[in-house]
Structure formats: C-alpha cells, structure tokens
mmCIF file of C-alpha atoms in Angstrom:
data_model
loop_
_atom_site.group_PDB
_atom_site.id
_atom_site.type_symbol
_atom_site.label_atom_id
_atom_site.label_comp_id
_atom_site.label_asym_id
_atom_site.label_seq_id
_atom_site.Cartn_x
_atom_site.Cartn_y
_atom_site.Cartn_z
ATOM 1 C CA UNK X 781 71.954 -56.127 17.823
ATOM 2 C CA UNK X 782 74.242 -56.997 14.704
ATOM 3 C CA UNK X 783 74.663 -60.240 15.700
ATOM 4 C CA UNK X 784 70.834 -61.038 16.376
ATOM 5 C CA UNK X 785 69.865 -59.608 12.933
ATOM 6 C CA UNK X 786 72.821 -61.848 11.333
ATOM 7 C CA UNK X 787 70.961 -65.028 13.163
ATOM 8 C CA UNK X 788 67.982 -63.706 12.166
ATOM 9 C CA UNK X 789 69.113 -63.962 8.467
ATOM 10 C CA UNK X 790 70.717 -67.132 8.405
ATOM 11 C CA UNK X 791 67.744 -68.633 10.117
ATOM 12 C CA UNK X 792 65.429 -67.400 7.273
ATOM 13 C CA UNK X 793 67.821 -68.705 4.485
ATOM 14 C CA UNK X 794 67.871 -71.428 5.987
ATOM 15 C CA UNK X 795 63.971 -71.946 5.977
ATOM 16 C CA UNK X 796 64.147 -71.191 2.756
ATOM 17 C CA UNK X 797 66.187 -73.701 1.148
ATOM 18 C CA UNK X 798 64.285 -76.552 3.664
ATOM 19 C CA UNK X 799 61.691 -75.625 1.663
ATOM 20 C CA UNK X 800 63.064 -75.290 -1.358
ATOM 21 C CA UNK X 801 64.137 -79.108 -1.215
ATOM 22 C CA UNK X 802 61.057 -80.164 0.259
ATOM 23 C CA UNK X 803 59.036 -78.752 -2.806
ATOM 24 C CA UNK X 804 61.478 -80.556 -4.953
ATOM 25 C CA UNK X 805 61.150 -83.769 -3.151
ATOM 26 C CA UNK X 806 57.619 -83.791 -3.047
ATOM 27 C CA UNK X 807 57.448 -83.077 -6.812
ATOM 28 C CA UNK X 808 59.085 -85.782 -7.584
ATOM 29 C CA UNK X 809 56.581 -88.262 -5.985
ATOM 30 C CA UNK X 810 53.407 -86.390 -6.694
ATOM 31 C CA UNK X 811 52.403 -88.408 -9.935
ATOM 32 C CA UNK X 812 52.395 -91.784 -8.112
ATOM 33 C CA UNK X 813 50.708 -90.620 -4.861
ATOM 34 C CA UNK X 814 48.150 -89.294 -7.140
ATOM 35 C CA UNK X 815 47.650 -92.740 -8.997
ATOM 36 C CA UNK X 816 47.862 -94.678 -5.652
ATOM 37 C CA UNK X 817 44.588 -92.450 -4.650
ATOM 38 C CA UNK X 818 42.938 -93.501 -7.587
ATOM 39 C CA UNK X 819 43.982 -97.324 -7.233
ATOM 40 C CA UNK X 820 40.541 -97.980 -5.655
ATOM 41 C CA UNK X 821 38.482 -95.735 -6.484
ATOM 42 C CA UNK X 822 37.453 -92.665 -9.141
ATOM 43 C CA UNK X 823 37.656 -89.795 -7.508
ATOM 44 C CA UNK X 824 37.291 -85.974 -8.244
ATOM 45 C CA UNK X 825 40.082 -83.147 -7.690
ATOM 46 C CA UNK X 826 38.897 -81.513 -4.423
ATOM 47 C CA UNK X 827 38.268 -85.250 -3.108
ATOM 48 C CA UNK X 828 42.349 -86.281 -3.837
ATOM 49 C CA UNK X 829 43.712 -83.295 -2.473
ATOM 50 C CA UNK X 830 41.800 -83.753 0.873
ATOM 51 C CA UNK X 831 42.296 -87.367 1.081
ATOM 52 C CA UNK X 832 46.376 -86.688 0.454
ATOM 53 C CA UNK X 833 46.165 -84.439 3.151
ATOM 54 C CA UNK X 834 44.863 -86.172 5.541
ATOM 55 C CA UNK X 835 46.325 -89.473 4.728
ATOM 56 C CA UNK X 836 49.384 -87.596 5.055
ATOM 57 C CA UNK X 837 48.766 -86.211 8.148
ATOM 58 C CA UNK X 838 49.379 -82.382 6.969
ATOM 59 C CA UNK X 839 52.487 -83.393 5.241
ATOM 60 C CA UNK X 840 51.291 -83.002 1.417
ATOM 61 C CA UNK X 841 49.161 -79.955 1.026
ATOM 62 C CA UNK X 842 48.215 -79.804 -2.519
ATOM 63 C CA UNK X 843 46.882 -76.999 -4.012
ATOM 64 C CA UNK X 844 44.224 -77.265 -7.268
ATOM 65 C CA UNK X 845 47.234 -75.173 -9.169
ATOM 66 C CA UNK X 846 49.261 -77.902 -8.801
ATOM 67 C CA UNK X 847 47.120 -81.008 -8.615
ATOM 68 C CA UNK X 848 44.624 -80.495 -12.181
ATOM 69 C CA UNK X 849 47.918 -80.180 -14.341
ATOM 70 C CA UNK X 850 49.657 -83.413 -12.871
ATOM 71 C CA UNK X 851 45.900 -84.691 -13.750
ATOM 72 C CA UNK X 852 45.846 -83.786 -17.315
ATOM 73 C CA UNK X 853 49.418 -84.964 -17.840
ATOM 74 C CA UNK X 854 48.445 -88.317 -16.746
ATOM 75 C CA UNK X 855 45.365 -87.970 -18.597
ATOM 76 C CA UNK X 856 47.702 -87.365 -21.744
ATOM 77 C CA UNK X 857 49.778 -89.965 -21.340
ATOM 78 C CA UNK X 858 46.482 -92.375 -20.857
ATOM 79 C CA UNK X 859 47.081 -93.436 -16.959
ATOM 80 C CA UNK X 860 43.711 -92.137 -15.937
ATOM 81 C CA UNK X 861 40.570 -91.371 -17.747
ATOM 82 C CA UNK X 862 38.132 -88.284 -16.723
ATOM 83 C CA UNK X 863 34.329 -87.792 -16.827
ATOM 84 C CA UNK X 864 32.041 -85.741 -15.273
ATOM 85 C CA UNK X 865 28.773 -86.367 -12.842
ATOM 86 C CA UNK X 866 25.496 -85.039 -13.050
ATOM 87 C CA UNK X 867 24.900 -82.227 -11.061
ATOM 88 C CA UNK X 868 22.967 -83.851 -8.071
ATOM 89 C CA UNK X 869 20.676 -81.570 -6.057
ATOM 90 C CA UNK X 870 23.097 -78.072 -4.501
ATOM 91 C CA UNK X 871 25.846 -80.235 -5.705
ATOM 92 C CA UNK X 872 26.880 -78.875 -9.075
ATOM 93 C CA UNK X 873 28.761 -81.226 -11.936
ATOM 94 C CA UNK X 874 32.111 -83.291 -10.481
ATOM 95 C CA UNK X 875 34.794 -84.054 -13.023
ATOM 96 C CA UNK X 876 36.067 -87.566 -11.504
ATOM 97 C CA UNK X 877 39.398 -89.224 -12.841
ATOM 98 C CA UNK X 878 39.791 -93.258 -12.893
ATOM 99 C CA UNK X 879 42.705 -95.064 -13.329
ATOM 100 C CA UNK X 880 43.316 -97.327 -16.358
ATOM 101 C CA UNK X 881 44.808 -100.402 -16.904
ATOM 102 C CA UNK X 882 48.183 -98.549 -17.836
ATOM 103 C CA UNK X 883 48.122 -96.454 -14.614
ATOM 104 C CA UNK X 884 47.633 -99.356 -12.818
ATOM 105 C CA UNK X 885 50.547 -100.824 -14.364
ATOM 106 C CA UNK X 886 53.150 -97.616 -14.230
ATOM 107 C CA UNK X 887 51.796 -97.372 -10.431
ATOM 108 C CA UNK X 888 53.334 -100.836 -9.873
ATOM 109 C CA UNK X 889 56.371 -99.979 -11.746
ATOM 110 C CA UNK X 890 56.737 -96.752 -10.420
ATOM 111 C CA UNK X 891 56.281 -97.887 -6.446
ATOM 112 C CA UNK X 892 59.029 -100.506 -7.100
ATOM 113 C CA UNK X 893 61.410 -97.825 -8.142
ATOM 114 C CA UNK X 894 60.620 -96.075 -5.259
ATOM 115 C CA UNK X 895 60.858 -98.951 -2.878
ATOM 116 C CA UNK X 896 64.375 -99.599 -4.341
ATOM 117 C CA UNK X 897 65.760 -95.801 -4.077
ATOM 118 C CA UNK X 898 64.311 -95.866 -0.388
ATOM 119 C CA UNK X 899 66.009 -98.401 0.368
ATOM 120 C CA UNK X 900 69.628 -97.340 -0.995
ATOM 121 C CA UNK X 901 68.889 -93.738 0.256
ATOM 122 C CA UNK X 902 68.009 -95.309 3.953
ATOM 123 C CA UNK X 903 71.504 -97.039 3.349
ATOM 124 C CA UNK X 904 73.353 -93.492 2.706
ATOM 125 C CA UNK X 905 71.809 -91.497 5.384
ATOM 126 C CA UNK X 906 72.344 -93.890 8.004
ATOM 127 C CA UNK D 65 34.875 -61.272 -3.810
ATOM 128 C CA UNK D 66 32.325 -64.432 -5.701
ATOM 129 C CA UNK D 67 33.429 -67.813 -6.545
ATOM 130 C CA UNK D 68 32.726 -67.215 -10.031
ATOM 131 C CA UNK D 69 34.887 -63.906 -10.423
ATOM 132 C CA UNK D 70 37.962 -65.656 -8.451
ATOM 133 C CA UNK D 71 37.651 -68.256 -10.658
ATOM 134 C CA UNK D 72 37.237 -66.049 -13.507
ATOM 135 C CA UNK D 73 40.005 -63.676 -12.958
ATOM 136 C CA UNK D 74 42.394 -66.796 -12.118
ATOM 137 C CA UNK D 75 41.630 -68.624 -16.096
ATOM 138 C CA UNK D 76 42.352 -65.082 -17.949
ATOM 139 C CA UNK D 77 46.199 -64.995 -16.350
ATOM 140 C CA UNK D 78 46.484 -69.008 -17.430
ATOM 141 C CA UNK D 79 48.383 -69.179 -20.782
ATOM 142 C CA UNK D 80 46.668 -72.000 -22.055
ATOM 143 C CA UNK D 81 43.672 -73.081 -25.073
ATOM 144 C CA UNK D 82 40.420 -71.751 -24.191
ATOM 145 C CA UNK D 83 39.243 -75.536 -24.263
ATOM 146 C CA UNK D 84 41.698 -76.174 -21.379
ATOM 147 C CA UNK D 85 40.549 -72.577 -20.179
ATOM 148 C CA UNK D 86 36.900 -73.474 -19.879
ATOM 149 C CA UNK D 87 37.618 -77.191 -18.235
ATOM 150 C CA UNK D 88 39.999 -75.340 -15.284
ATOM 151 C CA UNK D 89 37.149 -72.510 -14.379
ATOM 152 C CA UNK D 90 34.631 -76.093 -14.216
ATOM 153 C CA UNK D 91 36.804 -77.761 -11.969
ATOM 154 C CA UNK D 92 38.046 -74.933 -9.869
ATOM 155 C CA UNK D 93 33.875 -74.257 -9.259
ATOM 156 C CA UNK D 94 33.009 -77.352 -8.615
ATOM 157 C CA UNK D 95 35.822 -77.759 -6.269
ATOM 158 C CA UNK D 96 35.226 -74.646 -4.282
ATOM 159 C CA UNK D 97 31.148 -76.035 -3.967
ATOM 160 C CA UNK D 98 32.583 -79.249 -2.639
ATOM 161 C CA UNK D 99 34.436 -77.207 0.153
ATOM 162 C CA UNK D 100 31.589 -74.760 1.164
ATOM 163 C CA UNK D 101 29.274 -77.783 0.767
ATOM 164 C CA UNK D 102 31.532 -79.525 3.050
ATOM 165 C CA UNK D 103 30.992 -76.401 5.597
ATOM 166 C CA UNK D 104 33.824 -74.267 4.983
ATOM 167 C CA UNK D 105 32.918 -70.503 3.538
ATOM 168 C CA UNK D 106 34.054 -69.170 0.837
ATOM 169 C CA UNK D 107 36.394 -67.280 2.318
ATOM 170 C CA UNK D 108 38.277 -69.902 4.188
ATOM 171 C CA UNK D 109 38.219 -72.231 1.243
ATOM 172 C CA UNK D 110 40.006 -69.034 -1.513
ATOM 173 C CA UNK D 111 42.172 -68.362 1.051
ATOM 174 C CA UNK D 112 43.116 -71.783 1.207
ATOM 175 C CA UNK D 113 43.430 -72.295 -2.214
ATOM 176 C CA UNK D 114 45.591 -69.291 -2.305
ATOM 177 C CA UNK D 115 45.974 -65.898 -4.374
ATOM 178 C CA UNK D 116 45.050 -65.393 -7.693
ATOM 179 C CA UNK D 117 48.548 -65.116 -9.225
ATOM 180 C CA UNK D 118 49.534 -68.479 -6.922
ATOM 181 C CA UNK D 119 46.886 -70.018 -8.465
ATOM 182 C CA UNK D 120 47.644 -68.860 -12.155
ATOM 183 C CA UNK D 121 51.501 -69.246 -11.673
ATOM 184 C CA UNK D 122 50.577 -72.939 -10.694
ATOM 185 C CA UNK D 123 49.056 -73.330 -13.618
ATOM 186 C CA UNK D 124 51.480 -71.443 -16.037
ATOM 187 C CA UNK D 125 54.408 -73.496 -14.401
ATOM 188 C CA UNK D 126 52.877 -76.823 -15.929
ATOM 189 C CA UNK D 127 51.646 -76.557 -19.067
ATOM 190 C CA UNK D 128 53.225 -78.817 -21.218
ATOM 191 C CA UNK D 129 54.909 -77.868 -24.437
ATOM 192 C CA UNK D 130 51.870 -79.138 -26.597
ATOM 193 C CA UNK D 131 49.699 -76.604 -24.638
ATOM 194 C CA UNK D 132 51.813 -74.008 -25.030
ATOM 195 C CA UNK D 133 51.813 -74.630 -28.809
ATOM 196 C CA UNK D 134 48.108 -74.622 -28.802
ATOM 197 C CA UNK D 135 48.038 -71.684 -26.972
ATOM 198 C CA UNK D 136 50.216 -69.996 -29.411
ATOM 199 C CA UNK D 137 48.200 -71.277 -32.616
ATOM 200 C CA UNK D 138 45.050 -70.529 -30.787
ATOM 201 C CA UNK D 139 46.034 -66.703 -30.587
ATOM 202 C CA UNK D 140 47.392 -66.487 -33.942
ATOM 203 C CA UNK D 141 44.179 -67.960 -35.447
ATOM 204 C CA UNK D 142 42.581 -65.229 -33.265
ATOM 205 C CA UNK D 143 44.525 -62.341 -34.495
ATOM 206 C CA UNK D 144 44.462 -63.598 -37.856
ATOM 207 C CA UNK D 145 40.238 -64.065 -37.797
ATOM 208 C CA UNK D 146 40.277 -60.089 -36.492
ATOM 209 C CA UNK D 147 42.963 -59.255 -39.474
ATOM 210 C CA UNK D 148 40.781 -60.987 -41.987
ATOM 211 C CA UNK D 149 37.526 -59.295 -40.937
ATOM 212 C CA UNK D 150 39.227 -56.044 -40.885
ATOM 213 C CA UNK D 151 40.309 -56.421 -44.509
ATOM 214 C CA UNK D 152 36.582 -57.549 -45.562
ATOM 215 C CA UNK D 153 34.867 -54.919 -43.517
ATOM 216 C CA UNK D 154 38.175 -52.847 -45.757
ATOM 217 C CA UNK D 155 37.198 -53.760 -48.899
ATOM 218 C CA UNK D 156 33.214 -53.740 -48.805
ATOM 219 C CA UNK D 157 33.765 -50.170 -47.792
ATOM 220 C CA UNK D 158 35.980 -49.378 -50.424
ATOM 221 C CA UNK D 159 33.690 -50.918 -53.093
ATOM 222 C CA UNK D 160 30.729 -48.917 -51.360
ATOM 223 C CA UNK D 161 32.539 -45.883 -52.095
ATOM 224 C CA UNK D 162 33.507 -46.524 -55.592
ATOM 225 C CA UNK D 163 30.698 -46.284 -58.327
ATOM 226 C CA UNK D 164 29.744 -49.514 -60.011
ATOM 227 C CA UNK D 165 28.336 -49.450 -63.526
ATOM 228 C CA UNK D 166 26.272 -52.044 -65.289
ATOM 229 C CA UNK D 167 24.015 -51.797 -68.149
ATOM 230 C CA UNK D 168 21.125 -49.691 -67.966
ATOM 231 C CA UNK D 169 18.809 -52.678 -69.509
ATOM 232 C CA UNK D 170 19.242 -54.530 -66.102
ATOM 233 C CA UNK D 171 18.526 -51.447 -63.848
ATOM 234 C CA UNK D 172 15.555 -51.817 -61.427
ATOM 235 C CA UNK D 173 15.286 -48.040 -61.159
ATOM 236 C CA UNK D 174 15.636 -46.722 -64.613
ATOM 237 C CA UNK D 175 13.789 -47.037 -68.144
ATOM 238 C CA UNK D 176 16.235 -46.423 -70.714
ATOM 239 C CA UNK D 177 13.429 -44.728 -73.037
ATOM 240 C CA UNK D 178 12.624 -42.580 -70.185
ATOM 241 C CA UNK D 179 16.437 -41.571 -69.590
ATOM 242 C CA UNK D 180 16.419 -41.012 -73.328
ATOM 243 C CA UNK D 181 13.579 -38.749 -73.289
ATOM 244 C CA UNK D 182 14.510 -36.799 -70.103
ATOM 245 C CA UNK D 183 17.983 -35.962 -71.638
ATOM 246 C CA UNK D 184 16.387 -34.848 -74.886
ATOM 247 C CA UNK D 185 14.522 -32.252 -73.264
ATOM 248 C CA UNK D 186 17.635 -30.994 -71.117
ATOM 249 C CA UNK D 187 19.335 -31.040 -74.921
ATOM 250 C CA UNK D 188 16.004 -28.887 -75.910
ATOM 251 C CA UNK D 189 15.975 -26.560 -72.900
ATOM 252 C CA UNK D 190 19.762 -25.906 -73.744
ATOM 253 C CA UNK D 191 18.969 -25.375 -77.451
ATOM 254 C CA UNK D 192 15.913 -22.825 -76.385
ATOM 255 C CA UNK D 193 18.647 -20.977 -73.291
ATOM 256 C CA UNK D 194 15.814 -22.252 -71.557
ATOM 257 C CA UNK D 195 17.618 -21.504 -68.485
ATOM 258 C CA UNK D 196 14.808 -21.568 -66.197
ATOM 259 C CA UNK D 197 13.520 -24.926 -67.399
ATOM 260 C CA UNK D 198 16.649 -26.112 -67.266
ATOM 261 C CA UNK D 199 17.047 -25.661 -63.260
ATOM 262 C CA UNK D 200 13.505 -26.819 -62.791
ATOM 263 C CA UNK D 201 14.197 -30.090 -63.783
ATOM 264 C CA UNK D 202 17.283 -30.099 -61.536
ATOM 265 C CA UNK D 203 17.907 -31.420 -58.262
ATOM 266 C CA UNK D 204 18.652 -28.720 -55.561
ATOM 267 C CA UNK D 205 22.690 -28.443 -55.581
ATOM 268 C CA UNK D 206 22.583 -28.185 -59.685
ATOM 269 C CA UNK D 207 19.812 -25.756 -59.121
ATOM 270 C CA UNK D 208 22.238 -23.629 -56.804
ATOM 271 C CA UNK D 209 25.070 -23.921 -59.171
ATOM 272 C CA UNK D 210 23.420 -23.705 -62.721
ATOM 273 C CA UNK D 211 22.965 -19.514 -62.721
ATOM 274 C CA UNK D 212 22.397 -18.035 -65.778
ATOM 275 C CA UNK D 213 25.091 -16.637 -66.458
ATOM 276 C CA UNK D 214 27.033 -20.010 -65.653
ATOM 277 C CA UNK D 215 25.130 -22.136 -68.188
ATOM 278 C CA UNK D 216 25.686 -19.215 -71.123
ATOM 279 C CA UNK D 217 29.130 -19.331 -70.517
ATOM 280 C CA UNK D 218 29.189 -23.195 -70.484
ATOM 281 C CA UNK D 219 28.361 -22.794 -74.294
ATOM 282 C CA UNK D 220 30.212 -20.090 -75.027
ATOM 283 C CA UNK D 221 32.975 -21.547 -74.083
ATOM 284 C CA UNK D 222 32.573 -24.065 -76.966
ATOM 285 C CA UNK D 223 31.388 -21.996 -79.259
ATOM 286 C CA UNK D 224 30.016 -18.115 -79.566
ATOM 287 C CA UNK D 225 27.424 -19.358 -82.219
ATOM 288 C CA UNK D 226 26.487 -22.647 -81.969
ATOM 289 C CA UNK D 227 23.729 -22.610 -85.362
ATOM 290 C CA UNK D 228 21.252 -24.422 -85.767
ATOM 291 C CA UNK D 229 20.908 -28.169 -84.144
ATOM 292 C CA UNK D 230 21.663 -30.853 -86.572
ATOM 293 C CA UNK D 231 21.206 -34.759 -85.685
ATOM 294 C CA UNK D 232 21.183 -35.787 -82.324
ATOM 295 C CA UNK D 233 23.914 -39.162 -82.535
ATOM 296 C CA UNK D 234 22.996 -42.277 -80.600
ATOM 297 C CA UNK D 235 22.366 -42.081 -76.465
ATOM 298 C CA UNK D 236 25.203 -44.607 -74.452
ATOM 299 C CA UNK D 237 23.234 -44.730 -71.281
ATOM 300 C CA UNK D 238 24.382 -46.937 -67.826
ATOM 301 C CA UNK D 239 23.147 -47.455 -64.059
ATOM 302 C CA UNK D 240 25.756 -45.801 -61.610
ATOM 303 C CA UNK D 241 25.562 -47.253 -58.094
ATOM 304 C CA UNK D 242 27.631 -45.102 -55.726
ATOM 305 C CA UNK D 243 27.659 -44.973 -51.969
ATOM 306 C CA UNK D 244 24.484 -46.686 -51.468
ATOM 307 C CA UNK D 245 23.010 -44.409 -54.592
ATOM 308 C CA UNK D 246 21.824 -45.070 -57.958
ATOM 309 C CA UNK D 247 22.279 -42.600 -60.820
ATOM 310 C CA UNK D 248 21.805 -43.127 -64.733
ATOM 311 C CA UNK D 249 24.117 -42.144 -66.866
ATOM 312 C CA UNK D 250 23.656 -40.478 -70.598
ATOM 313 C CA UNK D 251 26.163 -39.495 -72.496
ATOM 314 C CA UNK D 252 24.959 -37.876 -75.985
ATOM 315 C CA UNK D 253 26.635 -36.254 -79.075
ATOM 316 C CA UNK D 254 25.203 -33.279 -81.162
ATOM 317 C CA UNK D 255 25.662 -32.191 -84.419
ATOM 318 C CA UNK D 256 25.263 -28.112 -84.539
ATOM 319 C CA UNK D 257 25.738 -26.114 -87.330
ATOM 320 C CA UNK D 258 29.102 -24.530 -86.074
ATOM 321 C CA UNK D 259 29.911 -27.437 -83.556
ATOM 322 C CA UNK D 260 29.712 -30.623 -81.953
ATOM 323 C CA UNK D 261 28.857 -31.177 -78.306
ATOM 324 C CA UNK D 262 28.838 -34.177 -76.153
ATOM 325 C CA UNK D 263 26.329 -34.044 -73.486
ATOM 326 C CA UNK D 264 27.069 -36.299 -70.406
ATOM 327 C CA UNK D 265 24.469 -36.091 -68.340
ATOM 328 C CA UNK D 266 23.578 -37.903 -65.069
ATOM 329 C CA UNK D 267 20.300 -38.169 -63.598
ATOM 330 C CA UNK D 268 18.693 -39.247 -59.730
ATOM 331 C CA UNK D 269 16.644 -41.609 -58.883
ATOM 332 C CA UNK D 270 13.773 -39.117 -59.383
ATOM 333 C CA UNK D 271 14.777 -38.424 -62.751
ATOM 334 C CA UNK D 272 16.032 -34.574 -62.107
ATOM 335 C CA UNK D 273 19.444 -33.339 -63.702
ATOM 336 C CA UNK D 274 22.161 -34.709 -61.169
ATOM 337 C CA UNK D 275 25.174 -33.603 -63.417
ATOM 338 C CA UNK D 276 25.804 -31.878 -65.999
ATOM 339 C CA UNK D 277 29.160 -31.927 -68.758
ATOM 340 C CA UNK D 278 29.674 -30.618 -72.132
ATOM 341 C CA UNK D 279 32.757 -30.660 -74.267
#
C-alpha cells in the first residue's frame, strides 16, 4: 500500500516538473510564433490563439491571459500595430494586430536564431 | 454567471492603468462573442478560458515595469484627488462656520440708517426700563432670556444710577455672515451722567434684537 502511494507520488512530481519545463519552453518561443501568425495577415486575439492551436495540433494552447500581454509588449516595442473593426451586424468591435516592417524584420532574425539552436540542440540530444 | 461580469470581475484583480484596464475588458468581450458566435456557449468558452484568478494572475504575471509604474502613479493621483477634495470640502466648511465680516455699506440685506435707527430705540427702550418693548422687538431666544429682572441687573451691574443720558458717540456698524446667516452688527457708546456704556448690539435679518452686550 506504502509502496503504491510512494509511486503514486513520484509519478505526480514527475508530471509536474514535465510541465514545468514545457511552460518554460514554450515561453520562450511564444513571441515569434505570435509574429509568424501575423506574417500574412492582421488578425485579432481570439483568431491567433485558435489558429496556434490548431496549427499546432493541440500542442500550444494559449490562453487570452497570456496571449494580449505578449501583444502589447510587441506593440511597445513597435513589431505590430493594433486597431479596431467596426462592429459588423451580432459581431461586436475586433481589435486586430498587424505586423510592421520591424516585426517582419525581428521575425527573420529571430527564426534564424532558432533554426541555429535547433540545430546544435538536435546535435546534443542525439 | 454573464460575459460582462466575468469579464468585469477578471479587470478589477489586474494591477494595471485603467486605460490598459478598459482595452483588456474590450478584448476579452469581443473574444468571448467570437467563440459563442463561432457556436460554442458561454459556458464552454469561460471554462476554457479558465478561472477568474487564472485569468488575472496571467495578466498580473506580465505587466511590464512601465505598467506597473503607471499603475502606481495612477493610484497615487487617485488618492491624492480624494485627499485634496477632502481638504476643500475641509475648509469651505470651516469658513461656513466661522463669521465673515465686511462693511455694512456693501450689505444686500441691511440699511445702515435703518440699523442706526433700530439700535437707537433699543438704547431708548433701555433708557425708559422699557422692558417690555425691549423683548418685543426681540427675536424669540432673546425674548426667553431677556426677563426683567435680567435686563435690571444688566445695568446695575454697571452702575446703580446711571443719570441722565448724555450724547450718544458715533454707531461702528458691519454685516456678519455666519453659517449660512446674515446678522448686522452695532456697536454704540453712551455718555450717562454717572457712566459710560457701550452697546453692542446684533440684529437678524428681520431687524429684531439678535444679541445683546453692555460693558
């Protein structure tokens, strides 16, 4: 009985700290995920985090918490640029964002950095 | 629960500017109309945006420095706004309470020749122990308090025999605004044979006796 609690335990810990490095993983590539939705096309908050889910299949599900700040930071820092819709019909007003010519920019620079530390991670973990 | 109170309830626990405040509860509504519109309900789409704490503590976790500095400033601008009124609402009821005098030339309510000749006769009445006189052109509290007996010993008290009245001197009169009240104010010395006396005498809007001093 002792011994199936202990498993029990060490099981959930070590859920926990999965998930724990997943969250920190995923952090780290939120931002240019984000600005790789918005390459194409403007798009509004509810729009990205369906689109990263599916595109994803299930593996990034954003919530709004976390999504509008990562929004208004790049918003700050002048990668994207916001307005909102008219309120069309049932549909009320959309706030969509649209990348700018320096998003577009740190997007390139920021999926080359990532394309380099996949590669020497792929290297390590082999 | 309503879209609008989930949303509502989730922007008072964010610690950010009430600009920023007003632009999340937007977004989080217009979001949560996309979903239903899309055909989830409402239910399914809060519970899949999560509680209202997960929601706020998503929030609270990225607000940048510069927010939370605005945030800050915000509520001390606030507090200081509510300090501020508190001290005017302070002081205007201070100065309510206090009387405020001004000249009796630029009163709206009183004539100084009619103050003049209103005090004259409560000089006269006083003169004549014209006791009953005297309260009849009182107002009701000096009425109650203005016996007989008190006004004799009022002049007693200065002198057993005052003689015969002498000169009246010149009348210093004023508007006193008190409380939301105006009063005029006459002060008045007479020459007796056996004394002096200095009337100060203060009279209501209506013109009756609102105080009465002599020394």
């Amino acid at each position: 009985m002792i011994m199936k609690k202990s498993s029990q335990v060490t099981a959930k810990a070590e859920c926990y700290v999965a998930e724990k490095y997943e969250r920190q993983m995923k952090k780290g590539v939120l931002d240019m995920l984000v600005l790789k939705l918005l390459e194409k096309e403007p798009k509004y908050g509810y729009q990205i985090i369906q689109e990263l889910k599916e595109e994803s299949e299930g593996i990034f599900l954003l919530k709004d918490g976390t999504l509008y700040p990562i929004l208004y930071r790049l918003e700050d820092d002048q990668m994207v640029l916001s307005k909102w819709s008219e309120p069309t019909g049932k549909q009320v007003s959309r706030k969509y964002y649209e990348i700018t010519e320096k998003g577009l920019f740190n997007l390139s620079e920021i999926s080359n950095t990532w394309k380099h530390m996949s590669n020497g991670i792929a290297k390590i973990m082999e | 629960m309503t879209a609008e109170k989930y949303v509502k309830t989730i922007v008072k626990k964010v610690k950010t500017s009430s600009k920023r405040k007003k632009e999340i509860k937007q977004q989080l509504l217009s979001d949560i109309n996309s979903a239903v519109n899309s055909g989830a309900t409402l239910e399914e789409v809060i519970q899949d945006l999560g509680t209202i704490e997960d929601m706020a503590q998503g929030f609270n976790e990225s607000i940048t420095d510069a927010e939370k500095k605005r945030y800050k400033a915000e509520k001390i601008a606030i507090i200081l706004g509510i300090i501020a009124i508190c001290l005017i609402l302070l002081c205007a009821f201070i100065r309510w309470l206090l009387p405020q005098t001004s000249p009796i030339e630029t009163s709206s309510t009183f004539d100084q020749a009619t103050v003049e000749g209103v005090a004259k006769n409560v000089i006269d009445l006083m003169d004549a122990d014209d006791y009953e006189g005297f309260r009849a052109i009182s107002n009701d509290t000096m009425q109650k308090f203005c016996t007989d007996e008190s006004l004799k010993s009022v002049k007693e008290n200065i002198n057993s025999n005052w003689g015969a009245r002498g000169s009246i001197g010149n009348y210093y009169l004023a508007e006193i605004k008190q409380q939301g009240q105006k009063f005029a104010y006459c002060q008045v010395t007479v020459t007796y044979e056996n004394t002096t006396a200095t009337y100060t005498l203060t009279f209501d809007r209506y013109m009756r006796l609102a105080g009465f001093y002599i020394k």
